Coordinates of C-alpha atoms in Angstrom, one line a residue:
M1 CA 12.3 93.2 54.2
S2 CA 8.5 92.9 53.9
H3 CA 6.0 95.2 55.5
P4 CA 5.1 94.5 59.2
A5 CA 1.4 94.1 58.2
I6 CA 2.3 91.0 56.1
G7 CA 3.9 89.3 59.1
R8 CA 0.9 90.1 61.3
L9 CA -1.5 88.6 58.7
Q10 CA 0.8 85.5 58.4
G11 CA 0.7 84.9 62.2
R12 CA -3.1 85.2 62.3
L13 CA -3.5 82.7 59.5
R14 CA -1.2 80.1 61.2
R15 CA -2.8 80.4 64.6
R16 CA -6.3 80.0 63.1
W17 CA -5.3 76.9 61.1
I18 CA -3.6 75.3 64.2
A19 CA -6.8 75.8 66.2
Q20 CA -9.0 74.4 63.4
F21 CA -6.7 71.4 62.9
A22 CA -6.6 70.6 66.6
L23 CA -10.3 70.7 67.1
S24 CA -10.9 68.6 64.1
T25 CA -8.4 65.8 64.6
L26 CA -8.0 65.5 68.4
P27 CA -11.5 64.0 69.0
L28 CA -10.9 61.5 66.2
L29 CA -7.4 60.6 67.7
I30 CA -9.0 60.1 71.1
A31 CA -11.7 57.9 69.7
L32 CA -9.2 55.7 67.9
F33 CA -7.0 55.4 70.9
A34 CA -9.9 54.3 73.1
L35 CA -11.0 51.7 70.5
V36 CA -7.5 50.2 70.1
S37 CA -6.9 50.1 73.8
R38 CA -10.1 48.1 74.3
I39 CA -9.3 45.6 71.5
A40 CA -5.5 45.3 71.9
T41 CA -3.0 45.5 74.7
A42 CA -2.0 48.8 76.4
Q43 CA 1.4 48.7 74.7
V44 CA -0.2 48.4 71.2
A45 CA -2.5 51.3 72.0
I46 CA 0.3 53.5 73.2
A47 CA 2.4 52.7 70.1
F48 CA -0.6 53.5 67.9
A49 CA -1.2 56.8 69.5
G50 CA 2.5 57.7 69.2
I51 CA 2.6 56.9 65.5
A52 CA -0.6 58.8 64.9
A53 CA 0.7 61.8 66.7
V54 CA 3.9 61.8 64.7
I55 CA 2.0 61.6 61.4
L56 CA -0.3 64.6 62.5
V57 CA 2.7 66.7 63.5
V58 CA 4.4 66.1 60.2
F59 CA 1.3 67.0 58.3
A60 CA 0.7 70.1 60.3
S61 CA 4.3 71.3 59.9
R62 CA 4.1 70.9 56.1
H63 CA 0.9 72.9 56.0
L64 CA 2.2 75.7 58.1
R65 CA 5.3 76.0 55.8
A66 CA 2.8 76.5 53.0
I67 CA 1.5 79.7 54.6
T68 CA 4.1 82.1 53.2
P69 CA 4.2 85.9 52.6
G70 CA 3.6 85.2 49.0
M71 CA 0.3 83.5 49.9
I72 CA -0.7 86.5 52.0
V73 CA 0.0 88.9 49.1
R74 CA -2.1 86.8 46.7
R75 CA -5.0 86.8 49.2
L76 CA -4.7 90.6 49.7
D77 CA -4.8 91.2 45.9
A78 CA -7.8 88.9 45.6
G79 CA -9.8 90.4 48.5
T80 CA -8.8 94.0 48.8
V81 CA -9.6 96.4 45.9
T82 CA -7.9 99.4 47.3
L83 CA -4.5 97.8 47.0
E84 CA -4.8 97.9 43.2
D85 CA -3.1 94.4 42.8
S86 CA 0.2 95.9 44.0
A87 CA 0.5 94.1 47.3
D88 CA 3.5 92.2 46.1
L89 CA 5.5 95.5 46.3
L90 CA 5.2 95.2 50.1
L91 CA 7.6 92.2 50.0
R92 CA 10.4 94.4 48.7
T93 CA 12.3 97.2 50.5
P94 CA 12.0 100.8 49.4
D95 CA 15.7 100.9 48.5
D96 CA 15.1 98.2 45.8
L97 CA 12.5 100.3 44.1
D98 CA 12.7 103.5 42.2
G99 CA 10.3 105.8 40.3
L100 CA 6.7 104.8 40.1
A101 CA 7.2 101.5 41.8
H102 CA 8.5 103.2 44.9
L103 CA 5.6 105.7 44.9
Q104 CA 3.1 102.9 44.4
R105 CA 4.6 101.0 47.4
E106 CA 4.2 104.0 49.6
R107 CA 0.6 104.4 48.6
V108 CA -0.3 100.7 49.2
A109 CA 1.5 100.8 52.6
A110 CA -0.4 103.9 53.7
R111 CA -3.7 102.5 52.7
L112 CA -3.0 99.2 54.6
D113 CA -1.9 101.1 57.8
L114 CA -5.0 103.4 57.8
A115 CA -7.5 100.7 57.2
A116 CA -8.1 97.7 59.4
L117 CA -6.4 94.5 58.4
P118 CA -8.7 92.4 56.2
E119 CA -10.0 89.0 57.2
L120 CA -8.0 86.4 55.3
R121 CA -8.5 83.4 57.6
D122 CA -10.7 80.4 56.7
P123 CA -14.0 80.0 58.4
W124 CA -14.4 77.5 61.3
P125 CA -15.2 73.9 60.2
W126 CA -18.0 73.5 62.8
R127 CA -19.5 70.4 61.1
R128 CA -16.2 68.5 61.0
I129 CA -15.5 69.4 64.6
L130 CA -19.0 68.3 65.7
I131 CA -18.6 64.9 63.9
G132 CA -15.3 64.2 65.6
V133 CA -16.7 65.1 69.1
L134 CA -19.7 62.8 68.5
L135 CA -17.5 59.9 67.5
A136 CA -15.3 60.3 70.6
I137 CA -18.4 60.3 72.8
A138 CA -19.8 57.2 71.1
T139 CA -16.6 55.3 71.4
A140 CA -16.4 56.0 75.1
V141 CA -20.1 55.1 75.8
I142 CA -20.8 52.1 73.6
P143 CA -19.4 48.9 75.1
L144 CA -17.2 46.6 73.0
P145 CA -16.1 43.0 73.7
T146 CA -12.7 42.8 75.4
K147 CA -9.8 40.9 74.1
N148 CA -10.0 38.2 76.9
P149 CA -13.1 36.3 78.0
P150 CA -14.4 37.0 81.5
A151 CA -13.0 34.9 84.3
T152 CA -16.5 33.9 85.5
Q153 CA -17.3 32.3 82.1
P154 CA -18.4 28.7 82.8
P155 CA -16.3 25.9 81.2
A156 CA -17.6 24.5 78.0
T157 CA -19.5 21.2 78.2
V158 CA -17.9 18.1 76.7
A159 CA -19.9 16.6 73.9
T160 CA -20.5 12.9 74.0
G161 CA -21.7 10.3 71.5
A162 CA -22.4 11.3 68.0
D163 CA -21.8 15.0 68.7
A164 CA -18.2 14.2 69.8
N165 CA -17.3 12.6 66.4
K166 CA -18.6 15.8 64.7
I167 CA -16.8 18.3 66.8
E168 CA -13.5 16.7 67.9
Q169 CA -10.4 16.5 65.6
T170 CA -7.2 14.5 65.9
T171 CA -4.3 16.8 66.7
L172 CA -0.6 16.2 66.1
V173 CA 0.8 16.7 69.5
S174 CA 4.5 16.3 68.7
A175 CA 6.6 15.2 65.7
R176 CA 10.2 14.1 65.4
L177 CA 12.0 13.2 62.3
D178 CA 15.4 11.5 62.6
I179 CA 17.6 11.8 59.5
K180 CA 20.5 9.4 58.9
A181 CA 22.6 10.2 55.8
P182 CA 24.5 7.5 53.9
G183 CA 27.9 6.7 55.5
Y184 CA 29.9 7.8 52.5
T185 CA 28.7 11.4 52.8
G186 CA 30.2 11.9 56.3
L187 CA 27.2 13.9 57.4
P188 CA 26.1 13.4 61.1
E189 CA 22.7 12.3 62.1
R190 CA 20.3 15.0 62.9
V191 CA 16.8 15.5 64.4
E192 CA 14.1 17.7 63.0
A193 CA 10.9 18.8 64.9
V194 CA 9.0 19.3 61.6
L195 CA 7.8 17.0 58.9
D196 CA 9.2 19.1 56.0
T197 CA 13.0 19.0 55.5
Q198 CA 15.9 18.5 53.2
L199 CA 18.1 15.4 53.2
A200 CA 20.9 13.8 51.3
E201 CA 20.1 11.3 48.6
G202 CA 19.8 7.8 50.0
S203 CA 19.2 9.0 53.6
V204 CA 17.0 7.0 56.0
A205 CA 14.1 9.0 57.6
R206 CA 12.5 7.8 60.8
W207 CA 9.2 9.3 62.0
Q208 CA 8.1 9.5 65.6
L209 CA 4.6 11.0 66.1
R210 CA 2.2 11.5 69.0
L211 CA -1.5 12.3 68.4
D212 CA -4.4 13.2 70.5
P213 CA -6.8 11.5 70.9
P214 CA -4.9 8.2 70.1
P215 CA -6.1 6.8 66.7
G216 CA -6.5 3.1 65.8
A217 CA -3.9 3.2 63.1
V218 CA -1.5 5.8 61.5
S219 CA 0.1 5.7 58.1
L220 CA 2.0 7.9 55.7
R221 CA 0.6 8.2 52.2
F222 CA 3.1 9.2 49.6
L223 CA 2.3 11.0 46.4
D224 CA 3.5 8.0 44.3
G225 CA 0.8 5.9 45.8
S226 CA 3.0 4.0 48.3
L227 CA 2.0 3.6 51.9
L228 CA 4.1 3.4 55.1
A229 CA 2.2 2.0 58.1
L230 CA 3.5 3.3 61.4
K231 CA 3.8 1.1 64.5
E232 CA 2.7 2.2 68.0
D233 CA 5.2 2.0 70.9
A234 CA 4.1 3.5 74.2
G235 CA 1.8 6.0 72.5
T236 CA 4.3 7.0 69.9
W237 CA 3.8 6.0 66.3
Q238 CA 7.1 5.1 64.6
G239 CA 8.3 4.1 61.1
E240 CA 11.2 4.6 58.7
R241 CA 11.9 4.6 55.0
R242 CA 14.9 5.2 52.7
I243 CA 14.5 8.4 50.6
D244 CA 16.1 8.4 47.2
A245 CA 14.0 11.1 45.5
S246 CA 12.0 14.2 46.4
M247 CA 8.5 13.4 47.4
L248 CA 5.3 14.7 49.0
Y249 CA 3.3 12.8 51.7
R250 CA 0.5 13.3 54.3
L251 CA -0.6 11.7 57.5
E252 CA -3.6 9.4 57.5
V253 CA -5.4 8.1 60.7
E254 CA -8.0 5.4 61.2
G255 CA -10.4 4.8 64.1
A256 CA -10.3 8.5 65.1
A257 CA -11.6 11.9 64.1
P258 CA -10.0 13.5 61.0
L259 CA -6.7 15.3 61.4
A260 CA -6.9 19.0 62.2
D261 CA -3.9 19.6 59.8
D262 CA -4.0 17.2 56.8
R263 CA -1.8 19.3 54.5
L264 CA 1.0 17.8 52.3
H265 CA 4.5 17.6 53.7
R266 CA 7.6 17.7 51.5
L267 CA 11.0 15.9 51.6
D268 CA 13.5 17.6 49.3
V269 CA 16.4 15.3 48.3
I270 CA 19.9 16.8 47.7
V271 CA 21.2 14.9 44.8
D272 CA 24.8 13.7 44.8
L273 CA 26.3 15.5 41.8
A274 CA 29.1 14.1 39.6
P275 CA 32.6 15.4 40.1
E276 CA 33.6 18.6 38.4
I277 CA 36.9 18.6 36.5
R278 CA 39.1 21.6 35.8
V279 CA 42.1 21.3 33.5
N280 CA 45.1 23.4 34.2
A281 CA 47.5 21.8 31.8
P282 CA 47.5 21.5 28.8
D283 CA 45.8 24.9 28.2
K284 CA 44.4 23.9 24.7
T285 CA 42.8 20.8 23.3
L286 CA 45.3 20.4 20.5
S287 CA 49.0 20.7 21.2
V288 CA 51.8 20.2 18.7
L289 CA 55.0 18.5 19.9
D290 CA 58.0 20.7 20.2
S291 CA 61.3 19.6 18.6
D292 CA 63.0 19.0 22.0
Q293 CA 60.0 17.8 23.9
K294 CA 60.4 14.4 25.6
S295 CA 57.4 14.4 28.0
W296 CA 53.9 15.8 28.3
S297 CA 52.7 17.4 31.6
L298 CA 49.1 17.0 32.7
D299 CA 47.4 18.9 35.6
F300 CA 43.8 18.4 36.7
E301 CA 41.7 19.7 39.6
V302 CA 38.7 17.7 40.7
S303 CA 35.9 18.8 43.2
D304 CA 33.0 16.8 44.5
D305 CA 30.1 17.1 47.0
Y306 CA 31.4 14.4 49.4
G307 CA 34.7 13.1 48.1
V308 CA 36.7 11.7 45.1
V309 CA 38.0 8.2 45.3
D310 CA 39.3 7.2 41.9
A311 CA 40.9 8.9 38.9
Q312 CA 42.1 7.2 35.7
L313 CA 43.8 8.6 32.7
A314 CA 42.5 7.1 29.5
M315 CA 45.1 7.3 26.7
T316 CA 44.5 6.6 23.0
L317 CA 47.5 6.3 20.6
A318 CA 46.8 6.6 16.9
Q319 CA 49.7 5.5 14.7
G320 CA 50.2 5.3 11.0
S321 CA 48.6 7.1 8.0
G322 CA 46.2 6.5 5.3
E323 CA 44.3 3.2 5.7
Q324 CA 47.1 1.8 7.9
V325 CA 46.1 3.6 11.1
T326 CA 46.2 1.5 14.2
V327 CA 44.6 2.7 17.5
S328 CA 45.7 1.4 20.9
E329 CA 44.1 2.3 24.2
R330 CA 45.3 2.0 27.7
S331 CA 44.4 3.5 31.2
L332 CA 46.6 4.7 34.0
R333 CA 45.5 5.2 37.6
L334 CA 46.5 8.6 39.0
Q335 CA 47.4 9.4 42.6
A336 CA 46.2 12.7 44.1
D337 CA 48.5 15.1 45.8
A338 CA 49.0 14.2 49.5
G339 CA 46.9 15.9 52.1
G340 CA 44.0 18.3 51.7
D341 CA 40.3 18.0 51.6
P342 CA 39.0 14.7 50.0
R343 CA 36.4 16.8 48.2
Q344 CA 39.1 18.8 46.5
R345 CA 41.8 16.7 44.7
R346 CA 44.6 17.6 42.3
Y347 CA 46.2 15.2 40.0
R348 CA 49.5 15.8 38.2
R349 CA 51.2 13.5 35.8
R350 CA 54.2 13.7 33.4
L351 CA 53.9 11.2 30.5
D352 CA 57.1 9.8 29.0
L353 CA 56.5 9.9 25.3
A354 CA 59.3 7.4 24.5
E355 CA 57.8 4.9 27.0
L356 CA 54.4 5.2 25.3
G357 CA 55.9 4.6 21.9
F358 CA 55.0 8.0 20.6
V359 CA 56.8 8.5 17.2
A360 CA 56.6 10.6 14.1
G361 CA 53.1 11.0 12.7
D362 CA 51.3 9.8 15.8
D363 CA 48.5 11.4 17.8
L364 CA 48.2 10.9 21.6
I365 CA 44.7 11.5 23.0
V366 CA 44.1 11.6 26.8
R367 CA 41.0 12.0 28.9
L368 CA 40.5 12.0 32.7
L369 CA 37.9 9.7 34.2
V370 CA 36.9 10.5 37.8
H371 CA 34.6 8.5 40.2
D372 CA 33.3 9.9 43.4
N373 CA 32.5 7.9 46.6
R374 CA 28.8 7.5 46.0
R375 CA 27.3 4.1 46.9
P376 CA 26.2 1.7 45.6
A377 CA 26.9 3.3 42.1
A378 CA 29.6 6.0 41.9
N379 CA 29.1 9.0 39.7
L380 CA 31.5 9.3 36.7
S381 CA 32.8 12.5 35.1
R382 CA 34.9 12.7 31.9
S383 CA 37.1 15.6 30.9
P384 CA 37.3 16.7 27.3
S385 CA 39.8 15.0 25.0
Y386 CA 43.3 16.6 24.8
I387 CA 45.5 15.8 21.8
L388 CA 49.3 15.8 21.4
R389 CA 50.3 15.7 17.7
W390 CA 53.6 15.1 16.1
P391 CA 54.6 17.9 13.8
A392 CA 53.4 17.4 10.3
D393 CA 55.8 15.8 7.8
N394 CA 55.7 18.0 4.7
A395 CA 57.0 15.2 2.5
V396 CA 54.1 12.8 3.3
A397 CA 50.5 13.6 2.5
S398 CA 48.0 12.7 5.2
E399 CA 45.1 10.4 4.5
G400 CA 41.8 10.2 6.3
V401 CA 40.7 7.4 8.6
D402 CA 37.0 6.7 8.8
G403 CA 35.6 7.2 12.3
I404 CA 38.9 8.6 13.7
V405 CA 40.2 11.2 11.2
Q406 CA 38.2 13.5 8.9
K407 CA 39.5 15.5 6.0
V408 CA 37.8 18.8 5.4
L409 CA 39.7 20.0 2.3
P410 CA 38.9 18.7 -1.3
A411 CA 41.2 16.4 -3.2
Y412 CA 42.1 18.9 -5.9
F413 CA 44.4 20.8 -3.5
R414 CA 47.1 18.2 -4.3
S415 CA 47.4 19.4 -8.0
Q416 CA 50.2 21.8 -6.9
R417 CA 52.6 18.8 -7.2
Q418 CA 51.5 18.3 -10.8
I419 CA 52.2 22.0 -11.5
I420 CA 55.8 21.4 -10.2
I421 CA 56.2 18.3 -12.3
D422 CA 55.1 20.2 -15.4
T423 CA 57.4 23.1 -14.6
E424 CA 60.4 20.9 -14.1
A425 CA 59.7 19.1 -17.4
L426 CA 59.4 22.4 -19.2
I427 CA 62.8 23.6 -17.8
A428 CA 64.4 20.3 -18.9
E429 CA 63.1 20.8 -22.5
R430 CA 64.0 24.5 -22.7
P431 CA 66.8 24.2 -25.3
L432 CA 64.6 22.2 -27.6
P433 CA 61.2 24.0 -28.2
A434 CA 60.9 27.2 -30.1
A435 CA 60.5 30.5 -28.2
E436 CA 56.8 31.0 -29.0
K437 CA 55.9 27.4 -28.2
F438 CA 57.9 27.6 -24.9
L439 CA 56.1 30.8 -24.0
A440 CA 52.7 29.2 -24.7
R441 CA 53.5 26.2 -22.5
S442 CA 54.8 28.4 -19.7
D443 CA 51.7 30.5 -19.9
S444 CA 49.5 27.4 -19.9
I445 CA 51.2 26.2 -16.6
G446 CA 50.6 29.8 -15.3
V447 CA 46.9 29.4 -16.0
D448 CA 46.9 26.1 -14.1
Q449 CA 48.5 27.9 -11.2
K450 CA 45.9 30.6 -11.3
I451 CA 43.0 28.1 -11.3
L452 CA 44.5 26.4 -8.2
R453 CA 45.1 29.8 -6.5
L454 CA 41.5 30.9 -7.1
R455 CA 40.1 27.6 -5.8
Y456 CA 42.2 28.1 -2.6
G457 CA 40.8 31.6 -2.4
Q458 CA 37.3 30.3 -2.0
F459 CA 38.3 29.1 1.5
L460 CA 39.5 32.5 2.4
G461 CA 36.4 34.4 1.2
E462 CA 38.1 35.7 -1.9
E463 CA 36.2 36.5 -5.2
F464 CA 37.0 35.1 -8.6
E465 CA 38.6 37.4 -11.1
S466 CA 36.7 38.7 -14.0
G467 CA 37.5 40.5 -17.3
D468 CA 40.3 39.3 -19.6
R469 CA 40.6 35.6 -19.5
G470 CA 44.2 35.5 -20.3
K471 CA 44.1 34.8 -24.1
P472 CA 47.0 32.7 -25.2
P473 CA 49.6 33.9 -27.8
A474 CA 48.3 34.0 -31.3
K475 CA 50.8 31.5 -32.8
Q476 CA 50.3 28.1 -31.2
D477 CA 49.1 24.8 -32.4
K478 CA 45.5 23.8 -32.3
G479 CA 45.8 21.2 -29.5
E480 CA 47.5 23.7 -27.2
H481 CA 44.9 26.3 -28.1
D482 CA 42.0 24.0 -27.2
E483 CA 43.7 23.0 -24.0
H484 CA 44.2 26.6 -23.0
A485 CA 40.6 27.5 -23.9
S486 CA 39.2 24.7 -21.8
Q487 CA 41.3 25.8 -18.8
Q488 CA 40.0 29.4 -19.2
D489 CA 36.4 28.1 -19.4
A490 CA 36.9 26.1 -16.2
L491 CA 38.3 29.2 -14.6
T492 CA 35.3 31.4 -15.4
S493 CA 32.4 29.0 -15.6
E494 CA 32.1 28.3 -11.9
H495 CA 31.7 31.9 -10.7
D496 CA 30.8 34.3 -13.5
H497 CA 28.0 36.2 -11.8
E498 CA 27.5 38.6 -14.7
V499 CA 26.6 36.2 -17.4
A500 CA 25.1 33.4 -15.4
G501 CA 21.7 32.4 -16.7
G502 CA 22.2 34.5 -19.9
G503 CA 19.0 36.5 -19.4
A504 CA 17.6 39.6 -17.7
P505 CA 17.3 39.4 -13.9
V506 CA 13.9 38.3 -12.6
F507 CA 12.1 40.5 -10.0
G508 CA 12.0 38.8 -6.6
S509 CA 14.6 36.1 -7.4
A510 CA 17.0 35.7 -4.5
T511 CA 19.8 34.5 -6.8
D512 CA 19.6 37.5 -9.1
V513 CA 19.4 40.0 -6.1
L514 CA 22.5 38.4 -4.6
S515 CA 24.5 38.4 -7.8
E516 CA 23.6 42.0 -8.5
Y517 CA 24.1 43.7 -5.1
G518 CA 26.7 41.6 -3.3
H519 CA 28.2 38.3 -2.3
T520 CA 28.2 36.4 1.0
H521 CA 31.8 35.2 0.6
D522 CA 33.7 38.4 -0.2
H523 CA 35.0 38.7 3.4
A524 CA 37.8 36.5 4.9
E525 CA 35.8 36.4 8.2
A526 CA 33.0 34.6 6.4
A527 CA 35.2 31.6 5.6
T528 CA 34.5 29.6 8.8
L529 CA 35.8 26.3 7.4
L530 CA 39.3 26.8 8.6
D531 CA 40.7 28.0 12.0
P532 CA 42.7 31.3 12.2
E533 CA 46.1 29.5 12.3
T534 CA 45.3 27.4 9.2
R535 CA 43.9 30.4 7.4
K536 CA 47.2 32.2 8.0
I537 CA 49.2 29.4 6.4
L538 CA 46.8 29.2 3.5
K539 CA 47.3 33.0 2.9
A540 CA 51.0 32.4 2.8
A541 CA 50.5 29.7 0.2
L542 CA 48.5 32.0 -2.0
A543 CA 51.2 34.6 -1.8
E544 CA 53.7 32.0 -3.1
M545 CA 51.3 31.0 -5.9
W546 CA 51.0 34.7 -7.0
Q547 CA 54.8 34.9 -7.5
A548 CA 54.9 31.5 -9.3
E549 CA 52.1 32.6 -11.6
L550 CA 53.9 35.9 -12.3
H551 CA 57.1 34.2 -13.5
L552 CA 55.3 31.6 -15.4
R553 CA 53.4 34.2 -17.4
Q554 CA 56.7 35.9 -18.1
A555 CA 58.1 32.6 -19.5
D556 CA 60.6 32.2 -16.6
P557 CA 59.8 28.8 -15.1
T558 CA 63.2 28.6 -13.4
A559 CA 62.4 31.6 -11.2
A560 CA 58.8 30.2 -10.6
L561 CA 59.9 26.8 -9.4
P562 CA 61.1 27.9 -5.8
Y563 CA 57.8 29.6 -5.2
E564 CA 55.9 26.5 -6.4
N565 CA 57.9 24.3 -4.0
R566 CA 57.3 26.6 -1.0
A567 CA 53.5 26.8 -1.9
L568 CA 53.5 22.9 -1.8
L569 CA 55.1 22.8 1.6
L570 CA 52.5 25.2 3.0
I571 CA 49.7 23.2 1.4
K572 CA 50.9 20.1 3.2
Q573 CA 50.8 22.0 6.5
V574 CA 47.2 22.9 5.8
Q575 CA 46.4 19.3 5.0
Q576 CA 48.0 18.1 8.2
S577 CA 46.1 20.6 10.3
T578 CA 42.8 19.2 9.1
R579 CA 43.2 15.9 11.0
I580 CA 40.6 16.0 13.7
Y581 CA 40.1 13.3 16.4
L582 CA 36.5 12.4 17.1
A583 CA 35.9 10.8 20.5
R584 CA 33.4 7.9 20.4
V585 CA 31.2 8.6 23.3
G586 CA 27.5 7.9 24.0
L587 CA 24.7 10.3 24.7
E588 CA 25.1 11.9 28.1
L589 CA 22.1 13.9 29.3
P590 CA 22.4 16.5 32.1
P591 CA 21.1 15.4 35.5
V592 CA 17.5 16.3 36.4
D593 CA 17.1 18.9 39.1
E594 CA 15.1 17.0 41.7
S595 CA 14.6 20.0 43.9
R596 CA 12.0 21.4 41.3
R597 CA 10.0 18.2 40.9
L598 CA 6.4 18.3 42.1
S599 CA 6.8 21.9 43.1
G600 CA 4.7 23.5 40.3
E601 CA 7.5 26.0 39.7
R602 CA 7.5 27.0 36.0
K603 CA 10.2 29.7 36.1
D604 CA 12.9 29.5 33.3
L605 CA 10.8 26.8 31.5
R606 CA 10.4 27.1 27.7
D607 CA 7.6 26.3 25.5
P608 CA 8.6 22.9 23.8
R609 CA 6.8 24.1 20.6
G610 CA 9.2 27.0 20.3
P611 CA 8.4 30.3 18.7
L612 CA 6.7 28.7 15.7
R613 CA 3.1 29.6 15.2
A614 CA 0.4 28.7 12.8
A615 CA 0.5 30.5 9.6
S616 CA -2.0 33.2 9.0
L617 CA -3.8 33.4 5.6
E618 CA -4.7 37.1 5.9
H619 CA -1.6 38.1 3.9
A620 CA -2.0 35.4 1.2
P621 CA -3.1 37.8 -1.6
I622 CA 0.0 40.0 -1.0
G623 CA 2.3 36.9 -1.4
E624 CA 0.5 36.0 -4.6
V625 CA 0.9 39.4 -6.1
Y626 CA 4.6 39.4 -5.1
Q627 CA 5.2 36.1 -6.9

């Protein structure tokens, strides 16, 4: 508990500040209230006075809260020397102090009780008070114009002759704009009392205008330069026009004074958008026929602004292989589910594959074509192409068809069949050749298998092997040795990073830096040529090749033959998965947003030049030194 003298000083400071604040601000508040009441209505003046009073009360309360016992103690220490800068001890109770602190508090309290309380209050701001009183008196004495003219003011004289043409202006008394939307939209006719509005594409707008004084002629001048002359009927100027695109226009009068409001007016056209297609089934663009599948289910949902009237299923059947591929096209009109909103349609169809002639090796491609009810030309939307493929026949190699089917794997993938033929021939001759010659031929086939496996590994991001190049046995004839050496050279010449170039690395050369510090194809994720499912099959084929190579290097072609056959089957699956249908469609640009035309809005626009900028020559010496 603080000393009672601290509380008395705090009360004196607060009372003095309230008196000073009232004498300084009340005259100004009265002057402002008188000024506002003479300019605005009484309600506005009262509201102004209430808001000003609330602001002053909030300000005063915040200032009074700032007058705290701590503030009193600081002023006592600054203005009273006898307290020895120990006035803060008066804020604490004697029980909280001990020793010298307790004794010092008693001394400070005794001195404060014996002496008169010091004057800690601020002096009176007489200058500010005087200025506020003078402003209040001046506002009350000086006359100001009232908000309404006197009732005794004589009426203004009407100008005639040449003065009338200079002073008068033609005024738009009333405006009516009738909007009649196209019949296919189903929108009702509406009436607007303004000249700026939004309307559907192809709507007919009819203007009915009344002007004062009546002009000799009225027309609408559009921004494209066209002119619509209005006709007068009983003082009303009328005219109509079909609106197919957003436009700006203004009124023009002849034989009368200029218009008081000659600004541009805007008509925003709501474009009829093409239908939107959502495919529920199938859930992926490429589907493989199941073994027991007899039909193919399709499910589409279509939405449009005003209604969908027609939906057709375009089907393309690709049959045959190699250069004997035949393509047949047909269309099937679909019926929507009964009931519902014509703007939301759902089409479901189950295709009988046997009826369509879908047999082994065929591809069936379907697309949905949808027309809305726009007139005179309907909007057309096309869905993506969805393919149903017959499972790949492992016994038949697929061939590419120009324009329809593309092959993305090179031709040397088929050499696995030659490896099988060589292995079967070696097994058939096993009783005849000598053991060393038999080992050399088996090892040679193993080298072929390794070369093929490494070439496959390129498409999975694998790295070529380095080190020992698999030297053949010492005892073999010269022809076989040359053949084996050429195979080893082919194996290592394509991807030997360490000896490429045969010289020391060149500083700044991108090729030497890449070969020394890393590769861009040593991760499987970097091989983007194949999809994940095809990559999985290719990895399985590499595993089979590893086992086949192992047994061939151990001179056991009989054990290697099953692995070679399984690798061939997996290779055929990879080749079948590379058949890709390319739809032959023209260029379809997105529709232009008509609502932003002629508006000057540049939001979301990009610089057509892109981020490229002119090259600066200030760093040219650095580049020359680097080279």
